[in-house]
Amino acid sequence: MVAGSALVASIFVMMPSLALINASEPSRRIMALGSNAYYPDTENEQVTMNAVRPGDMKPNSFVWFLDPYGKTMGELYDGSSASLTLDRKELERFEQRDAFEYYLLIRLPAWLGGEKDDTSSFRAYHAISLSDNCLFRYWSTEGRWRMENPCAGDIYRAWDGLAVAGPASVGMVGGTISTGYHPALQMFRLSVDSEGYLVAHKPDNSLQGDGVQAEGRRLSPQDVDESNKEMVQAAGEYAGYSLPFPSTIQTDYRLTDLNPSIGPWWMETQSEPPMQATYTYSNRQYAAITIDVYPVQNHPDLKLGGPLVSRSDSGYLVNGTVVGALLHLAYPRPQGMPEPQIREGTNIAGDFAILVAPSELGGDSYTGAGAIVWGKSPDGKEDIVVVLNTSDVRMDELASMVESLGVRKSG
């Protein structure tokens, strides 16, 4: 049977570009391929496909599957079973599959809500890059947690398939550069059937909806902002408090990535890693701002008055590990540039903040800037330390950035 006749037992819509799923819409089971899915040894190996229940995959993992509505699956699978092993004749048909039929089923990392055994933990994307039609995969290894195109270097985030680096991120789709929207991968809307298996609903083939193969989806700036807010909310639910990560900073800097981080090299601690948000500037492909947030209960050495944070006679927070290293963000300075500005106090953001910014901007050299803020999370639930790193901004701009994070005062 085709799963469209089954009960839709679970529907979760996580991104603004998606319409609600109607239970009467056509839907078919996702049949996961084995680990050697793209180049199976059909002479010596069996090719087996299996239906997937939410509990079958661990968070931060993926499987390949062929388009349930494509030619190959239309000829090989009638939807009546949860497992399919190809015979010799079927293998011959399988060997004629088109690369454009490949999709990825991803179970999100735990910090993005991937620990839930329902469809909200899953994404299903076309596995063909938008800029050059290259097949790619999801990388679950530490520090990656994303889809990477090995040909042109495109990077897509797992949360919503948005292109965040490479030619596709600046509008290169199908060899043509376009502006006014943000490219993202074509996707399937997901639900589960009456037997608990994941099913893919037939795409609407709309660039503003589910997307089109090789052309993807076209997200408006408002779509991306809404998706960013939902991503931050999911990470905050996992953390247990709201994170100080706005969707945009000063309109020019947009949130592009969110994951655990080792934190700044000079602020390493022995506790669990902080959450880090990365922002890029106006479609440029390099990180313009990174923000790390440390819950004080997990990093007590970072609290105000703690062993790494103490006041000197001059009034500045200075030590060899935390704030002392923050001062080095402004070095090396272009020759002839004056000493950086330092601003600190209780009237900037949170309970206390210290900011370091270049006194002058100019020349071609990188001039670092940054800030540390102590206070409460935006929802007031957690004592946090927030570290912001950026470059080539004036003190007034840096102060505005820090204020926009929503770090609250205690009490």
XYZ file of C-alpha atoms in Angstrom:
411
model
C 0.000 0.000 0.000
C 1.027 3.623 -0.413
C 1.276 5.283 2.973
C -0.979 8.179 1.944
C -3.983 6.102 2.974
C -2.575 5.646 6.484
C -3.348 7.765 9.486
C -1.093 10.741 9.929
C -0.198 10.253 13.563
C 2.303 13.038 14.088
C 2.767 16.371 12.356
C 5.347 18.972 13.331
C 5.906 22.063 11.201
C 9.195 23.702 12.205
C 9.916 26.163 9.410
C 7.942 29.144 8.144
C 8.104 28.112 4.475
C 6.042 24.984 5.072
C 2.289 24.630 4.801
C 0.362 22.436 7.190
C 0.161 18.800 6.162
C -3.230 17.540 5.090
C -3.838 13.903 6.013
C -5.343 13.292 2.581
C -2.151 14.365 0.755
C -0.189 11.630 -1.034
C 2.569 10.209 1.150
C 4.999 7.313 0.819
C 7.326 5.561 3.198
C 10.975 6.525 3.296
C 13.050 3.412 2.567
C 16.549 3.870 3.949
C 19.516 2.488 2.046
C 22.525 0.856 3.708
C 25.722 2.643 4.711
C 27.307 1.929 1.317
C 24.296 3.403 -0.387
C 25.858 5.350 -3.227
C 28.374 2.799 -4.511
C 27.055 -0.602 -3.422
C 28.923 -3.652 -4.712
C 25.922 -5.158 -6.465
C 27.999 -8.138 -7.596
C 28.819 -9.248 -4.044
C 26.408 -7.438 -1.776
C 22.690 -7.467 -1.286
C 20.945 -4.136 -1.545
C 18.327 -3.769 1.168
C 16.025 -0.875 1.961
C 14.168 -0.481 5.244
C 11.344 1.700 6.429
C 12.311 3.989 9.304
C 10.602 4.638 12.616
C 11.706 7.721 14.592
C 13.392 5.545 17.230
C 15.516 3.716 14.639
C 18.023 6.550 14.249
C 20.194 8.208 16.863
C 20.399 11.991 17.168
C 22.998 13.536 14.848
C 22.873 10.801 12.202
C 21.656 10.336 8.646
C 20.668 7.747 6.040
C 20.371 7.896 2.273
C 17.111 7.152 0.521
C 15.823 7.356 -3.019
C 13.001 9.680 -4.016
C 9.805 7.834 -3.014
C 8.088 9.525 -5.985
C 10.935 8.913 -8.432
C 11.143 6.444 -11.275
C 13.386 3.905 -9.525
C 11.307 3.549 -6.363
C 8.134 3.596 -8.414
C 9.349 0.449 -10.181
C 10.927 -1.303 -7.174
C 8.621 -0.684 -4.246
C 4.853 -0.967 -3.938
C 4.661 0.316 -0.373
C 3.376 -2.912 1.105
C 6.301 -3.893 3.346
C 8.774 -2.420 5.812
C 11.800 -4.047 4.182
C 12.895 -4.645 0.612
C 15.799 -6.820 -0.597
C 16.479 -6.528 -4.310
C 16.704 -9.604 -6.510
C 18.930 -9.802 -9.585
C 16.406 -8.206 -11.926
C 15.678 -5.455 -9.424
C 19.397 -4.835 -8.969
C 19.737 -4.231 -12.683
C 17.027 -1.611 -12.424
C 18.634 -0.137 -9.287
C 21.948 0.269 -11.109
C 20.221 2.611 -13.575
C 19.155 5.055 -10.850
C 19.787 8.748 -11.336
C 21.866 10.741 -8.840
C 19.025 13.265 -8.729
C 16.927 10.633 -6.956
C 19.130 10.723 -3.836
C 17.876 12.308 -0.616
C 19.148 12.564 2.951
C 17.108 11.764 6.043
C 18.780 13.538 8.967
C 18.033 13.191 12.645
C 19.045 16.510 14.165
C 21.652 16.791 16.932
C 20.238 16.723 20.450
C 20.814 20.444 21.024
C 18.496 21.213 18.083
C 15.720 19.035 19.453
C 16.920 15.773 17.933
C 16.390 13.821 21.155
C 12.607 13.734 20.611
C 11.256 10.515 19.068
C 8.894 12.293 16.685
C 9.042 13.981 13.308
C 10.238 17.299 14.747
C 13.675 15.631 15.105
C 13.966 14.846 11.392
C 14.686 16.635 8.123
C 14.637 15.188 4.594
C 16.579 17.093 1.910
C 17.493 16.624 -1.711
C 21.164 15.574 -1.756
C 22.133 17.602 -4.831
C 23.884 20.933 -4.350
C 22.218 24.027 -5.744
C 25.280 25.686 -7.270
C 26.702 22.821 -9.325
C 24.459 19.716 -9.010
C 27.063 17.834 -6.975
C 25.960 14.975 -4.702
C 26.758 15.604 -1.029
C 26.144 14.143 2.432
C 25.593 15.146 6.056
C 28.629 15.205 8.344
C 27.941 14.370 11.982
C 31.526 14.711 13.172
C 32.335 17.229 15.904
C 32.635 20.761 14.650
C 30.753 20.065 11.401
C 27.152 18.953 11.942
C 26.160 20.106 8.462
C 25.860 19.158 4.812
C 28.920 19.874 2.683
C 29.288 19.972 -1.082
C 32.747 18.488 -1.892
C 32.792 20.067 -5.355
C 32.051 23.796 -5.006
C 32.254 24.073 -1.220
C 28.621 24.882 -0.491
C 27.564 24.337 3.124
C 23.957 23.818 4.181
C 22.772 23.769 7.758
C 20.772 20.819 9.014
C 18.040 22.861 10.689
C 16.368 24.134 7.506
C 18.666 23.357 4.558
C 19.724 26.991 4.229
C 22.918 27.593 2.237
C 25.275 29.341 4.674
C 28.592 29.199 2.789
C 29.918 28.645 -0.713
C 28.528 29.901 -4.042
C 24.957 28.874 -3.199
C 24.907 31.098 -0.120
C 25.339 34.213 -2.285
C 22.644 33.206 -4.770
C 24.483 30.926 -7.216
C 21.766 28.452 -8.199
C 21.979 26.472 -11.431
C 24.866 28.570 -12.719
C 22.998 31.866 -12.325
C 23.417 34.405 -9.532
C 20.166 35.740 -8.126
C 19.449 38.217 -5.350
C 16.554 39.090 -3.079
C 16.133 35.676 -1.489
C 18.092 33.045 0.444
C 18.594 29.656 -1.276
C 17.771 26.471 0.640
C 17.508 22.812 -0.330
C 14.356 21.156 -1.588
C 12.779 19.134 1.202
C 10.055 16.642 2.047
C 7.446 17.354 4.702
C 7.325 14.402 7.075
C 4.780 12.592 9.211
C 4.308 9.011 10.432
C 1.816 6.423 9.202
C -0.469 4.196 11.265
C 2.377 1.701 11.788
C 4.745 4.367 13.077
C 6.977 4.637 9.982
C 8.208 7.949 8.604
C 6.491 8.994 5.391
C 7.358 11.745 2.925
C 4.573 13.902 1.554
C 4.669 14.650 -2.142
C 6.483 17.964 -2.722
C 4.493 20.861 -4.112
C 7.324 21.763 -6.550
C 7.082 25.405 -5.537
C 10.174 27.535 -5.010
C 8.366 29.284 -2.158
C 7.152 25.976 -0.662
C 8.809 22.553 -0.587
C 11.148 23.515 -3.409
C 12.226 22.115 -6.765
C 14.970 19.577 -7.404
C 18.318 21.301 -8.123
C 16.678 24.733 -7.721
C 15.798 24.367 -4.058
C 13.653 26.763 -2.067
C 13.662 30.537 -2.040
C 13.419 31.875 1.487
C 12.642 35.524 2.094
C 14.586 37.436 4.758
C 11.475 37.137 6.939
C 11.431 33.344 6.413
C 15.057 33.091 7.501
C 14.506 35.285 10.547
C 11.562 33.159 11.664
C 13.500 29.936 11.092
C 16.434 31.363 13.079
C 14.153 32.200 15.998
C 12.767 28.665 16.003
C 16.288 27.207 15.849
C 17.412 29.315 18.823
C 14.248 28.367 20.703
C 14.924 24.653 20.123
C 18.507 25.033 21.371
C 17.270 27.002 24.371
C 14.792 24.271 25.286
C 17.664 21.793 25.271
C 19.858 24.116 27.368
C 17.068 24.853 29.821
C 17.148 28.644 29.417
C 16.753 31.167 26.617
C 19.928 31.884 24.675
C 21.103 35.456 23.970
C 21.201 34.901 20.220
C 19.045 37.325 18.199
C 18.141 36.381 14.635
C 19.942 39.474 13.359
C 22.309 42.011 14.869
C 22.091 45.605 13.610
C 20.176 44.322 10.526
C 23.457 43.636 8.681
C 24.552 40.527 10.580
C 22.398 37.400 10.209
C 22.603 34.253 12.318
C 23.986 31.447 10.129
C 25.084 28.689 12.508
C 24.426 27.431 16.017
C 26.276 24.579 17.724
C 28.475 23.617 20.669
C 31.906 25.195 20.563
C 35.213 24.880 22.338
C 34.838 28.617 22.898
C 37.589 31.185 22.358
C 41.033 29.591 22.573
C 41.874 31.773 25.553
C 38.745 30.836 27.518
C 38.932 27.067 27.627
C 37.421 25.416 30.689
C 37.073 21.829 31.851
C 33.258 21.824 31.799
C 30.850 21.135 28.930
C 31.354 23.321 25.845
C 29.457 26.587 25.455
C 26.827 27.147 22.789
C 28.099 29.323 19.982
C 26.193 31.405 17.445
C 27.893 32.561 14.247
C 26.765 35.593 12.277
C 27.814 36.634 8.775
C 27.666 40.077 7.242
C 25.411 40.877 4.284
C 25.865 37.613 2.332
C 29.624 37.516 2.824
C 30.928 34.029 3.456
C 33.145 34.585 6.482
C 32.126 34.771 10.107
C 31.732 38.371 11.195
C 30.570 37.755 14.774
C 30.736 34.778 17.111
C 28.900 34.694 20.432
C 29.609 32.049 23.086
C 27.422 31.614 26.153
C 28.616 29.882 29.331
C 26.159 28.957 32.116
C 27.911 29.883 35.356
C 26.661 26.765 37.155
C 28.731 24.688 34.714
C 31.639 27.166 34.641
C 31.903 28.552 38.197
C 35.454 29.707 37.589
C 34.090 32.351 35.204
C 31.739 34.076 37.623
C 32.425 37.618 38.751
C 34.915 37.454 41.606
C 35.880 33.901 40.682
C 39.445 32.609 40.256
C 39.688 33.744 36.621
C 37.920 37.081 37.031
C 39.317 39.651 39.457
C 39.702 43.415 39.556
C 42.975 45.276 39.404
C 43.834 48.619 41.016
C 43.082 50.350 37.734
C 39.473 49.217 37.901
C 39.558 47.000 34.815
C 38.858 43.299 34.933
C 42.262 41.913 34.028
C 43.870 38.497 34.329
C 46.009 36.206 32.246
C 43.248 33.908 31.044
C 39.932 35.664 30.492
C 39.811 39.428 30.123
C 43.545 39.819 29.717
C 43.288 37.722 26.571
C 40.299 39.735 25.384
C 42.594 42.742 25.218
C 44.762 40.848 22.750
C 41.882 40.758 20.246
C 43.016 44.223 19.215
C 46.513 42.980 18.376
C 48.342 42.996 16.087
C 47.188 46.465 15.149
C 48.098 48.198 11.904
C 51.321 50.092 12.396
C 50.688 53.529 13.807
C 47.221 52.745 15.112
C 46.590 53.899 18.699
C 45.863 51.684 21.668
C 42.383 50.132 21.711
C 39.523 51.666 23.641
C 38.336 49.862 26.765
C 34.929 50.440 28.278
C 33.586 48.681 31.362
C 30.790 49.096 33.859
C 27.408 48.067 35.192
C 25.377 50.315 32.882
C 26.176 48.635 29.543
C 24.427 45.261 29.666
C 23.684 42.646 32.327
C 25.394 42.935 35.693
C 28.768 43.925 34.290
C 30.405 44.193 30.877
C 33.816 44.984 29.470
C 34.258 46.012 25.829
C 37.412 46.361 23.743
C 37.346 48.100 20.342
C 39.860 49.825 18.067
C 40.269 53.562 18.599
C 40.407 54.084 14.846
C 39.354 52.128 11.786
C 41.261 52.160 8.562
C 43.712 50.365 6.357
C 43.545 46.775 5.155
C 44.538 45.065 8.383
C 42.224 43.064 10.626
C 41.501 44.880 13.871
C 39.787 42.739 16.487
C 37.090 43.778 18.921
C 35.134 41.934 21.576
C 33.165 41.961 24.785
C 32.383 39.888 27.871
C 29.054 40.268 29.667
C 27.991 38.803 33.016
C 24.300 38.614 33.905
C 21.088 36.618 33.577
C 19.809 34.856 30.470
C 17.044 36.735 28.607
C 14.368 34.710 30.453
C 16.072 35.305 33.820
C 16.527 31.577 34.524
C 20.302 31.218 34.343
C 23.426 33.121 35.369
C 25.539 33.332 32.222
C 28.778 34.708 30.839
C 28.590 35.842 27.215
C 31.656 36.355 25.023
C 31.318 38.270 21.743
C 34.128 38.344 19.179
C 34.105 40.501 16.058
C 36.353 42.912 14.160
C 36.545 46.349 12.591
C 33.729 47.969 14.586
C 33.715 51.162 16.602
C 33.003 51.222 20.317
C 29.474 52.591 19.830
C 28.680 49.779 17.371
C 30.079 47.174 19.734
C 28.032 48.542 22.627
C 24.887 48.383 20.467
C 25.644 44.758 19.595
C 26.078 43.856 23.251
C 22.844 45.593 24.260
C 20.895 43.683 21.582
C 21.719 40.312 23.191
C 19.144 40.800 25.919
C 21.373 39.814 28.852
C 19.528 40.852 32.006
C 20.599 42.156 35.394
C 20.311 39.885 38.391
C 17.577 40.522 40.900
